[in-house]
Amino acid sequence: MPVSFKKFLPHILVLVGFVIISLAYFSPVLQGKSIYQSDIVHYIGMSKQQKDFKEATGEETYWTNSAFGGMPTYQLGAHYPNNFIKKLDLTLRFLPRPADYLFLYFLGFYILLLVLKVDFKLAALGALAFGFSTYLIIILGVGHNSKAHAIAYMPLVLSGIVLTFRKRYIFGFLLTSLALALELVANHPQMTYYLMFLVVILGVAYLIDAYRKQELPHFFKAVGILLLAVVLAVGMNATGLMATQEYAKESTRGQSELTINPDGSPKEITTGLDRDYITEYSYGILETFNLYIPRFLGGGSHEDVGKDSESYQFFLKQGVPPLDAREYAKQTPTYWGKQTIVEAPAYIGAVVIFLFVFALFLVKGRLKWWLVGGSLLSLILSYGDSQPFKFITDFFIDYVPLYNKFRAVSSTQVILELCIPVLAIFGLVKLFNNFNKEEEKLKALKFAVMITAGLAVVFLLFKSSLFNFVGGSDGFYRQNYGQQFMDALIADRKAFFTQDTLRTLVLVLLSAGTIYLFLKKKISETKVIMAFAILILIDLVGVDRRYVNNDSFVPSIRMNKPYQATEVDKAIMQDPGHFRVFDLVSRAPAKASYFYNSLTGYHAAKLKRYDELYDFYISKNNINVLNMLNTKYIIAEDEEGNPFPYTNPDANGNAWFVENIKFVNSANEEMLALDSLDTKRVAVMITDNEYASFLKDDMMIDTTATIAVETYQPSYIKYKSNSAVDGFVVFSEIYYKDGWNAYIDGQLTPHSRVNYLLRGMNVPAGKHDIEFKFEPQVIKTGGNIALASSIVFVLLLLGGLFYNFKKDKD
């Protein structure tokens, strides 16, 4: 067997093992089933129009009319030209979803530990600890695929950076470029932004180390190389990044022109999201212990407490049939933390936490402080508006660039979920090497047991004194179900607490016993690794399977076609016209988008102007605004609660000539004017609108004038107009300046924003063809940059490989 193959054989076997484990955990994919992901169901509803268009024409559309009146598809899975890095990403994700993401978790973390010079067996162990971290599994269960995607590539980015700082400049540059390009193609800016925090802390650790060792020239050389790698990675993702940056300004992440709320109160002026929205999902201080004891605060918002529970017995005593009582018991509100909704605890693992604490007493230097610093920062930021750390969150929102663009601050914990397993594995590295004396290792073991096991014992002995097990929503349950139910619920919460604390204590003692036996030379290093592999899998997989298991899978057809047309839907779809639908009935926010052009949808980054209009008027069923949006059907409920399609005879249509334009001085006035505006006859425009110079002082209208749609596609609309006089037309389409161009008889013609978010333009007398084409320049420019950057990377890769081959040969 060639030496080179022997060298790579262990790694090949490990990767094969990762494939088998990934498929084993998500084994229903081998039966052709799909995991039911609620967010992906919403995404399918939102993206159906663009997918149908591509299947019909073979062309990509970068605009959809199916949701929120209309929006770009940049954040709806749009495919860009010359996006070769995406093709590489798809190659790496060769397993069926979601096994592909679990495999990526394993792969990236394994490479990071190898780069940190960890033995491959320990690297494989660390990969299991990272990949099966409960939060990383849960996000796959609910469909946060892009988040999982970005997290999976984080360790790979760090690998390239570490290589560069270790003076492996060529391979460090190439790996950083490639890994960061893959990280960016995952298209989850929030996760990439949090990764930046960890990179900055790593850079500070290397800077301090370089200063102490008088190696500052090397440090700045490495930084320069890494900056070039960032430029190249950004270039390979130019289209998506440029489109996202352009869209972000117009989305809910951008700055509003309004200074009032729908109720008339002053609006907080911000360049990003509202403070309350950012901190809505703030981690509670007590929830920190969820990382160590899974159901410390009751687990997820609703858990199955089983037949032996007090809640189940309560329902039986109330005369509820056993089968119904069992169903109620499966949805018991056991969570008693401060967050609104929790799918599952962000459990890192009792075994991993124990090893992390053990490592704190053995690992020294920059690695330790980088990982501990990253863990502490992410934990503190995850607390959000929880005291006493609220002032830190406020500081980051007010002064740290881009921090106010992202919500759900609890997500910052992805950093500690990466850092803690790394340091935990280095605890075992220190255990196995000879750099520390046996006395030091025994002392570290003693302190680790005292801290971790001691904490569990304190919780078991004094749980009723330390905690009341009362949640923020318990007032609702007490009012609706009575005090007896609350007593049963609290008893079940205590039972969960006790069970999982005992579970953690046992796992800690088994872990400590394993290390003790090794130190006393009773077992070998290999057996220690095998023992910890078993303990970690029992620990993490045991908790993961509570929330994501075979029951999470459904026949693939249910995910491929998640929405079934009702009689109401079929009735509306028989209408051949082009209009919008306002669904007031469906609990699935993206269902209407699946079948027709809707006023609703599901997306974290809607157009800000539409979102504001929705809050002011659409959500209140303001008929003037519904008319101007060409809302022909409103799905409502009759007196018996049955849905029916109300036909709105007053909808303005696709386009109409107006008699007058009302000028106002601010966005506030423009928004407020829509409340009672006769949108069929009058349009409203801000006085400083540059289009105002094109308007005539004396507007005339031909009462017999007509304008009608001839062709209606997501990114192309054609109208036929006929008027005896020049006139101004309002189109019931969303205005978006970065891409929509208007043409009259083939000539590019200026158009304007009117009625806060619609399109309007002058149309000359006579018969004319009016076309709107979505032609975003950013797609063309970005595609060219991506092509050039990809060519440069391939040339540098070939050059680097040739240089290394020549060097090895010499």
mmCIF file of C-alpha atoms in Angstrom, residues 140-424:
data_model
loop_
_atom_site.group_PDB
_atom_site.id
_atom_site.type_symbol
_atom_site.label_atom_id
_atom_site.label_comp_id
_atom_site.label_asym_id
_atom_site.label_seq_id
_atom_site.Cartn_x
_atom_site.Cartn_y
_atom_site.Cartn_z
ATOM 1 C CA LEU A 140 -32.697 21.252 11.101
ATOM 2 C CA GLY A 141 -35.960 20.040 12.566
ATOM 3 C CA VAL A 142 -37.729 23.361 12.082
ATOM 4 C CA GLY A 143 -36.172 24.214 8.727
ATOM 5 C CA HIS A 144 -33.548 26.851 9.498
ATOM 6 C CA ASN A 145 -31.477 25.333 6.726
ATOM 7 C CA SER A 146 -29.499 28.403 5.740
ATOM 8 C CA LYS A 147 -28.549 28.957 9.392
ATOM 9 C CA ALA A 148 -27.377 25.346 9.710
ATOM 10 C CA HIS A 149 -25.576 25.716 6.386
ATOM 11 C CA ALA A 150 -23.627 28.773 7.548
ATOM 12 C CA ILE A 151 -22.799 27.261 10.954
ATOM 13 C CA ALA A 152 -21.427 24.139 9.267
ATOM 14 C CA TYR A 153 -18.817 26.164 7.363
ATOM 15 C CA MET A 154 -17.704 28.244 10.379
ATOM 16 C CA PRO A 155 -15.056 25.746 11.552
ATOM 17 C CA LEU A 156 -13.668 25.539 8.013
ATOM 18 C CA VAL A 157 -13.181 29.320 7.892
ATOM 19 C CA LEU A 158 -11.391 29.224 11.237
ATOM 20 C CA SER A 159 -9.183 26.423 9.901
ATOM 21 C CA GLY A 160 -7.898 28.610 7.084
ATOM 22 C CA ILE A 161 -7.231 31.497 9.459
ATOM 23 C CA VAL A 162 -5.313 29.297 11.908
ATOM 24 C CA LEU A 163 -3.206 27.847 9.068
ATOM 25 C CA THR A 164 -2.311 31.343 7.905
ATOM 26 C CA PHE A 165 -1.228 32.468 11.361
ATOM 27 C CA ARG A 166 0.855 29.295 11.587
ATOM 28 C CA LYS A 167 2.863 30.535 8.581
ATOM 29 C CA ARG A 168 1.240 28.103 6.159
ATOM 30 C CA TYR A 169 0.525 31.129 4.023
ATOM 31 C CA ILE A 170 -0.356 29.471 0.727
ATOM 32 C CA PHE A 171 -2.678 26.792 2.070
ATOM 33 C CA GLY A 172 -4.048 29.174 4.675
ATOM 34 C CA PHE A 173 -4.933 31.690 1.969
ATOM 35 C CA LEU A 174 -6.512 29.090 -0.298
ATOM 36 C CA LEU A 175 -8.505 27.402 2.478
ATOM 37 C CA THR A 176 -9.703 30.718 3.899
ATOM 38 C CA SER A 177 -10.791 31.917 0.453
ATOM 39 C CA LEU A 178 -12.623 28.704 -0.296
ATOM 40 C CA ALA A 179 -14.181 28.263 3.162
ATOM 41 C CA LEU A 180 -15.334 31.866 3.416
ATOM 42 C CA ALA A 181 -16.774 31.672 -0.084
ATOM 43 C CA LEU A 182 -18.757 28.615 1.017
ATOM 44 C CA GLU A 183 -19.769 30.403 4.207
ATOM 45 C CA LEU A 184 -21.087 33.338 2.202
ATOM 46 C CA VAL A 185 -22.921 31.174 -0.310
ATOM 47 C CA ALA A 186 -24.926 29.735 2.604
ATOM 48 C CA ASN A 187 -26.564 33.168 2.626
ATOM 49 C CA HIS A 188 -27.170 33.654 6.328
ATOM 50 C CA PRO A 189 -25.554 37.038 7.070
ATOM 51 C CA GLN A 190 -26.429 36.841 10.765
ATOM 52 C CA MET A 191 -24.381 33.680 11.348
ATOM 53 C CA THR A 192 -21.488 35.017 9.288
ATOM 54 C CA TYR A 193 -21.639 38.235 11.307
ATOM 55 C CA TYR A 194 -21.388 36.299 14.586
ATOM 56 C CA LEU A 195 -18.472 34.335 13.163
ATOM 57 C CA MET A 196 -16.735 37.687 12.676
ATOM 58 C CA PHE A 197 -16.854 38.249 16.448
ATOM 59 C CA LEU A 198 -14.998 34.990 17.021
ATOM 60 C CA VAL A 199 -12.467 35.840 14.310
ATOM 61 C CA VAL A 200 -11.797 39.230 15.908
ATOM 62 C CA ILE A 201 -11.202 37.595 19.309
ATOM 63 C CA LEU A 202 -8.877 35.067 17.642
ATOM 64 C CA GLY A 203 -7.018 37.912 15.955
ATOM 65 C CA VAL A 204 -6.565 39.720 19.267
ATOM 66 C CA ALA A 205 -5.219 36.513 20.834
ATOM 67 C CA TYR A 206 -2.697 36.111 17.999
ATOM 68 C CA LEU A 207 -1.759 39.811 18.195
ATOM 69 C CA ILE A 208 -0.962 39.579 21.901
ATOM 70 C CA ASP A 209 0.986 36.385 21.307
ATOM 71 C CA ALA A 210 2.903 37.948 18.409
ATOM 72 C CA TYR A 211 3.760 40.983 20.535
ATOM 73 C CA ARG A 212 5.102 38.796 23.324
ATOM 74 C CA LYS A 213 7.170 36.710 20.892
ATOM 75 C CA GLN A 214 8.281 39.791 18.898
ATOM 76 C CA GLU A 215 6.669 38.437 15.726
ATOM 77 C CA LEU A 216 4.542 41.429 14.767
ATOM 78 C CA PRO A 217 5.780 41.458 11.117
ATOM 79 C CA HIS A 218 4.491 37.886 10.717
ATOM 80 C CA PHE A 219 1.161 38.839 12.316
ATOM 81 C CA PHE A 220 0.554 41.727 9.948
ATOM 82 C CA LYS A 221 1.681 39.655 6.974
ATOM 83 C CA ALA A 222 -0.874 37.001 7.924
ATOM 84 C CA VAL A 223 -3.573 39.655 8.333
ATOM 85 C CA GLY A 224 -2.756 41.045 4.889
ATOM 86 C CA ILE A 225 -2.987 37.599 3.321
ATOM 87 C CA LEU A 226 -6.303 36.957 5.058
ATOM 88 C CA LEU A 227 -7.702 40.254 3.832
ATOM 89 C CA LEU A 228 -6.849 39.216 0.269
ATOM 90 C CA ALA A 229 -8.610 35.907 0.924
ATOM 91 C CA VAL A 230 -11.691 37.806 2.106
ATOM 92 C CA VAL A 231 -11.665 39.936 -1.053
ATOM 93 C CA LEU A 232 -11.462 36.832 -3.241
ATOM 94 C CA ALA A 233 -14.235 35.035 -1.300
ATOM 95 C CA VAL A 234 -16.450 38.089 -1.542
ATOM 96 C CA GLY A 235 -15.714 38.311 -5.261
ATOM 97 C CA MET A 236 -16.827 34.717 -5.839
ATOM 98 C CA ASN A 237 -20.112 35.622 -4.126
ATOM 99 C CA ALA A 238 -20.361 39.100 -5.595
ATOM 100 C CA THR A 239 -23.831 38.797 -7.100
ATOM 101 C CA GLY A 240 -25.589 37.552 -4.006
ATOM 102 C CA LEU A 241 -23.780 39.956 -1.686
ATOM 103 C CA MET A 242 -24.334 42.993 -3.882
ATOM 104 C CA ALA A 243 -27.994 42.130 -4.399
ATOM 105 C CA THR A 244 -28.495 41.589 -0.676
ATOM 106 C CA GLN A 245 -26.779 44.862 0.190
ATOM 107 C CA GLU A 246 -28.928 46.702 -2.327
ATOM 108 C CA TYR A 247 -32.114 45.071 -1.095
ATOM 109 C CA ALA A 248 -31.290 45.502 2.602
ATOM 110 C CA LYS A 249 -31.661 49.270 2.303
ATOM 111 C CA GLU A 250 -35.255 48.842 1.135
ATOM 112 C CA SER A 251 -36.120 45.973 3.474
ATOM 113 C CA THR A 252 -37.186 45.912 7.104
ATOM 114 C CA ARG A 253 -33.443 45.979 7.880
ATOM 115 C CA GLY A 254 -33.171 49.461 6.378
ATOM 116 C CA GLN A 255 -33.993 52.871 7.784
ATOM 117 C CA SER A 256 -37.571 54.086 7.703
ATOM 118 C CA GLU A 257 -38.637 57.539 6.574
ATOM 119 C CA LEU A 258 -41.574 57.454 8.962
ATOM 120 C CA THR A 259 -41.305 59.085 12.375
ATOM 121 C CA ILE A 260 -44.698 57.870 13.661
ATOM 122 C CA ASN A 261 -46.233 54.520 14.563
ATOM 123 C CA PRO A 262 -49.671 53.376 13.358
ATOM 124 C CA ASP A 263 -51.184 54.647 16.617
ATOM 125 C CA GLY A 264 -49.680 58.103 16.041
ATOM 126 C CA SER A 265 -47.022 57.807 18.723
ATOM 127 C CA PRO A 266 -43.419 58.854 17.965
ATOM 128 C CA LYS A 267 -41.371 56.149 16.281
ATOM 129 C CA GLU A 268 -37.870 55.290 17.447
ATOM 130 C CA ILE A 269 -35.476 56.391 14.722
ATOM 131 C CA THR A 270 -33.148 53.539 13.862
ATOM 132 C CA THR A 271 -31.080 52.410 10.907
ATOM 133 C CA GLY A 272 -32.048 48.803 11.601
ATOM 134 C CA LEU A 273 -34.644 46.759 13.417
ATOM 135 C CA ASP A 274 -36.591 47.994 16.409
ATOM 136 C CA ARG A 275 -34.906 47.351 19.742
ATOM 137 C CA ASP A 276 -37.804 45.268 21.080
ATOM 138 C CA TYR A 277 -37.827 43.170 17.905
ATOM 139 C CA ILE A 278 -34.080 42.531 18.162
ATOM 140 C CA THR A 279 -34.314 41.363 21.773
ATOM 141 C CA GLU A 280 -37.634 39.527 21.516
ATOM 142 C CA TYR A 281 -35.880 36.174 21.917
ATOM 143 C CA SER A 282 -33.475 36.957 24.739
ATOM 144 C CA TYR A 283 -31.936 34.136 26.728
ATOM 145 C CA GLY A 284 -32.794 34.145 30.418
ATOM 146 C CA ILE A 285 -29.929 34.031 32.934
ATOM 147 C CA LEU A 286 -31.261 30.787 34.404
ATOM 148 C CA GLU A 287 -31.422 29.277 30.922
ATOM 149 C CA THR A 288 -27.630 29.156 30.963
ATOM 150 C CA PHE A 289 -27.979 25.877 32.849
ATOM 151 C CA ASN A 290 -29.917 24.416 29.893
ATOM 152 C CA LEU A 291 -26.515 24.039 28.262
ATOM 153 C CA TYR A 292 -25.648 21.557 31.009
ATOM 154 C CA ILE A 293 -29.005 20.113 32.136
ATOM 155 C CA PRO A 294 -31.383 19.793 29.167
ATOM 156 C CA ARG A 295 -34.770 20.314 30.817
ATOM 157 C CA PHE A 296 -33.548 22.589 33.574
ATOM 158 C CA LEU A 297 -36.324 25.043 32.614
ATOM 159 C CA GLY A 298 -38.752 22.438 31.344
ATOM 160 C CA GLY A 299 -37.317 21.835 27.874
ATOM 161 C CA GLY A 300 -39.334 23.098 24.903
ATOM 162 C CA SER A 301 -42.455 25.235 25.116
ATOM 163 C CA HIS A 302 -44.554 22.069 24.997
ATOM 164 C CA GLU A 303 -43.316 18.630 26.017
ATOM 165 C CA ASP A 304 -44.768 15.149 26.324
ATOM 166 C CA VAL A 305 -44.971 14.478 30.077
ATOM 167 C CA GLY A 306 -46.285 10.937 29.615
ATOM 168 C CA LYS A 307 -48.965 8.866 31.316
ATOM 169 C CA ASP A 308 -47.197 8.865 34.662
ATOM 170 C CA SER A 309 -47.407 12.647 34.905
ATOM 171 C CA GLU A 310 -49.508 14.742 37.223
ATOM 172 C CA SER A 311 -50.893 16.666 34.236
ATOM 173 C CA TYR A 312 -52.218 13.480 32.642
ATOM 174 C CA GLN A 313 -53.847 12.469 35.902
ATOM 175 C CA PHE A 314 -55.380 15.928 36.233
ATOM 176 C CA PHE A 315 -57.135 15.619 32.870
ATOM 177 C CA LEU A 316 -58.423 12.158 33.760
ATOM 178 C CA LYS A 317 -59.868 13.503 36.995
ATOM 179 C CA GLN A 318 -61.630 16.197 34.980
ATOM 180 C CA GLY A 319 -63.450 13.508 33.033
ATOM 181 C CA VAL A 320 -61.362 13.808 29.869
ATOM 182 C CA PRO A 321 -61.277 10.481 27.943
ATOM 183 C CA PRO A 322 -57.897 8.706 28.246
ATOM 184 C CA LEU A 323 -57.012 9.139 24.561
ATOM 185 C CA ASP A 324 -57.722 12.870 24.701
ATOM 186 C CA ALA A 325 -55.904 13.199 28.031
ATOM 187 C CA ARG A 326 -52.895 11.522 26.412
ATOM 188 C CA GLU A 327 -52.930 14.039 23.564
ATOM 189 C CA TYR A 328 -53.133 16.919 26.027
ATOM 190 C CA ALA A 329 -50.211 15.452 27.966
ATOM 191 C CA LYS A 330 -48.111 15.501 24.793
ATOM 192 C CA GLN A 331 -48.501 19.291 24.606
ATOM 193 C CA THR A 332 -47.931 20.215 28.243
ATOM 194 C CA PRO A 333 -46.451 23.742 28.647
ATOM 195 C CA THR A 334 -43.466 22.625 30.695
ATOM 196 C CA TYR A 335 -41.147 25.518 29.767
ATOM 197 C CA TRP A 336 -40.951 28.156 32.493
ATOM 198 C CA GLY A 337 -38.269 30.468 31.129
ATOM 199 C CA LYS A 338 -38.626 34.017 29.776
ATOM 200 C CA GLN A 339 -38.636 33.403 26.015
ATOM 201 C CA THR A 340 -41.880 33.471 24.031
ATOM 202 C CA ILE A 341 -41.347 30.205 22.174
ATOM 203 C CA VAL A 342 -38.642 27.564 22.599
ATOM 204 C CA GLU A 343 -38.475 24.507 20.373
ATOM 205 C CA ALA A 344 -35.945 22.785 22.621
ATOM 206 C CA PRO A 345 -33.139 23.620 25.061
ATOM 207 C CA ALA A 346 -29.783 24.609 23.550
ATOM 208 C CA TYR A 347 -28.133 21.625 25.212
ATOM 209 C CA ILE A 348 -24.381 21.254 24.641
ATOM 210 C CA GLY A 349 -24.025 18.117 26.729
ATOM 211 C CA ALA A 350 -23.144 17.189 30.293
ATOM 212 C CA VAL A 351 -20.118 15.206 29.088
ATOM 213 C CA VAL A 352 -18.861 18.040 26.873
ATOM 214 C CA ILE A 353 -19.368 20.644 29.610
ATOM 215 C CA PHE A 354 -17.500 18.444 32.082
ATOM 216 C CA LEU A 355 -14.564 18.094 29.671
ATOM 217 C CA PHE A 356 -14.682 21.852 29.053
ATOM 218 C CA VAL A 357 -14.367 22.582 32.783
ATOM 219 C CA PHE A 358 -11.625 19.945 33.070
ATOM 220 C CA ALA A 359 -9.740 21.658 30.232
ATOM 221 C CA LEU A 360 -9.946 25.053 31.940
ATOM 222 C CA PHE A 361 -7.440 23.805 34.521
ATOM 223 C CA LEU A 362 -5.018 22.230 32.034
ATOM 224 C CA VAL A 363 -5.062 24.216 28.787
ATOM 225 C CA LYS A 364 -2.981 27.397 28.753
ATOM 226 C CA GLY A 365 -2.229 30.207 26.336
ATOM 227 C CA ARG A 366 -3.994 31.915 23.462
ATOM 228 C CA LEU A 367 -6.172 28.928 22.487
ATOM 229 C CA LYS A 368 -7.825 28.859 25.903
ATOM 230 C CA TRP A 369 -8.441 32.588 26.092
ATOM 231 C CA TRP A 370 -9.733 32.722 22.532
ATOM 232 C CA LEU A 371 -12.267 29.975 23.195
ATOM 233 C CA VAL A 372 -13.239 31.199 26.661
ATOM 234 C CA GLY A 373 -13.483 34.792 25.414
ATOM 235 C CA GLY A 374 -15.681 33.776 22.490
ATOM 236 C CA SER A 375 -17.905 31.675 24.751
ATOM 237 C CA LEU A 376 -18.390 34.443 27.311
ATOM 238 C CA LEU A 377 -19.110 37.114 24.697
ATOM 239 C CA SER A 378 -21.692 34.966 22.910
ATOM 240 C CA LEU A 379 -23.351 33.999 26.189
ATOM 241 C CA ILE A 380 -23.592 37.593 27.420
ATOM 242 C CA LEU A 381 -24.941 38.836 24.086
ATOM 243 C CA SER A 382 -27.514 36.029 24.046
ATOM 244 C CA TYR A 383 -29.017 37.432 27.247
ATOM 245 C CA GLY A 384 -30.303 40.411 25.246
ATOM 246 C CA ASP A 385 -32.535 42.536 27.447
ATOM 247 C CA SER A 386 -32.050 40.310 30.507
ATOM 248 C CA GLN A 387 -30.584 42.100 33.478
ATOM 249 C CA PRO A 388 -27.825 42.753 34.450
ATOM 250 C CA PHE A 389 -26.412 42.498 30.903
ATOM 251 C CA LYS A 390 -28.967 44.648 29.102
ATOM 252 C CA PHE A 391 -26.543 47.589 28.964
ATOM 253 C CA ILE A 392 -24.121 45.495 26.883
ATOM 254 C CA THR A 393 -26.842 44.651 24.377
ATOM 255 C CA ASP A 394 -27.854 48.325 24.236
ATOM 256 C CA PHE A 395 -24.233 49.279 23.579
ATOM 257 C CA PHE A 396 -23.936 46.781 20.712
ATOM 258 C CA ILE A 397 -27.252 47.906 19.192
ATOM 259 C CA ASP A 398 -26.283 51.580 19.374
ATOM 260 C CA TYR A 399 -22.603 51.483 18.487
ATOM 261 C CA VAL A 400 -21.477 48.203 16.913
ATOM 262 C CA PRO A 401 -21.945 48.365 13.122
ATOM 263 C CA LEU A 402 -24.686 46.121 11.673
ATOM 264 C CA TYR A 403 -25.609 44.573 15.038
ATOM 265 C CA ASN A 404 -29.064 46.160 14.850
ATOM 266 C CA LYS A 405 -29.780 44.428 11.539
ATOM 267 C CA PHE A 406 -30.386 41.068 13.201
ATOM 268 C CA ARG A 407 -32.995 39.713 15.588
ATOM 269 C CA ALA A 408 -33.163 36.756 18.001
ATOM 270 C CA VAL A 409 -30.044 37.580 20.003
ATOM 271 C CA SER A 410 -30.156 34.111 21.579
ATOM 272 C CA SER A 411 -28.682 32.923 18.252
ATOM 273 C CA THR A 412 -25.301 34.319 19.289
ATOM 274 C CA GLN A 413 -24.886 31.119 21.267
ATOM 275 C CA VAL A 414 -23.775 29.381 18.090
ATOM 276 C CA ILE A 415 -20.318 30.736 18.976
ATOM 277 C CA LEU A 416 -20.108 29.006 22.351
ATOM 278 C CA GLU A 417 -21.576 25.870 20.802
ATOM 279 C CA LEU A 418 -18.469 25.842 18.617
ATOM 280 C CA CYS A 419 -15.917 26.982 21.212
ATOM 281 C CA ILE A 420 -16.880 24.696 24.103
ATOM 282 C CA PRO A 421 -16.418 21.384 22.208
ATOM 283 C CA VAL A 422 -13.024 22.562 20.907
ATOM 284 C CA LEU A 423 -11.711 23.288 24.385
ATOM 285 C CA ALA A 424 -13.327 20.094 25.697
#
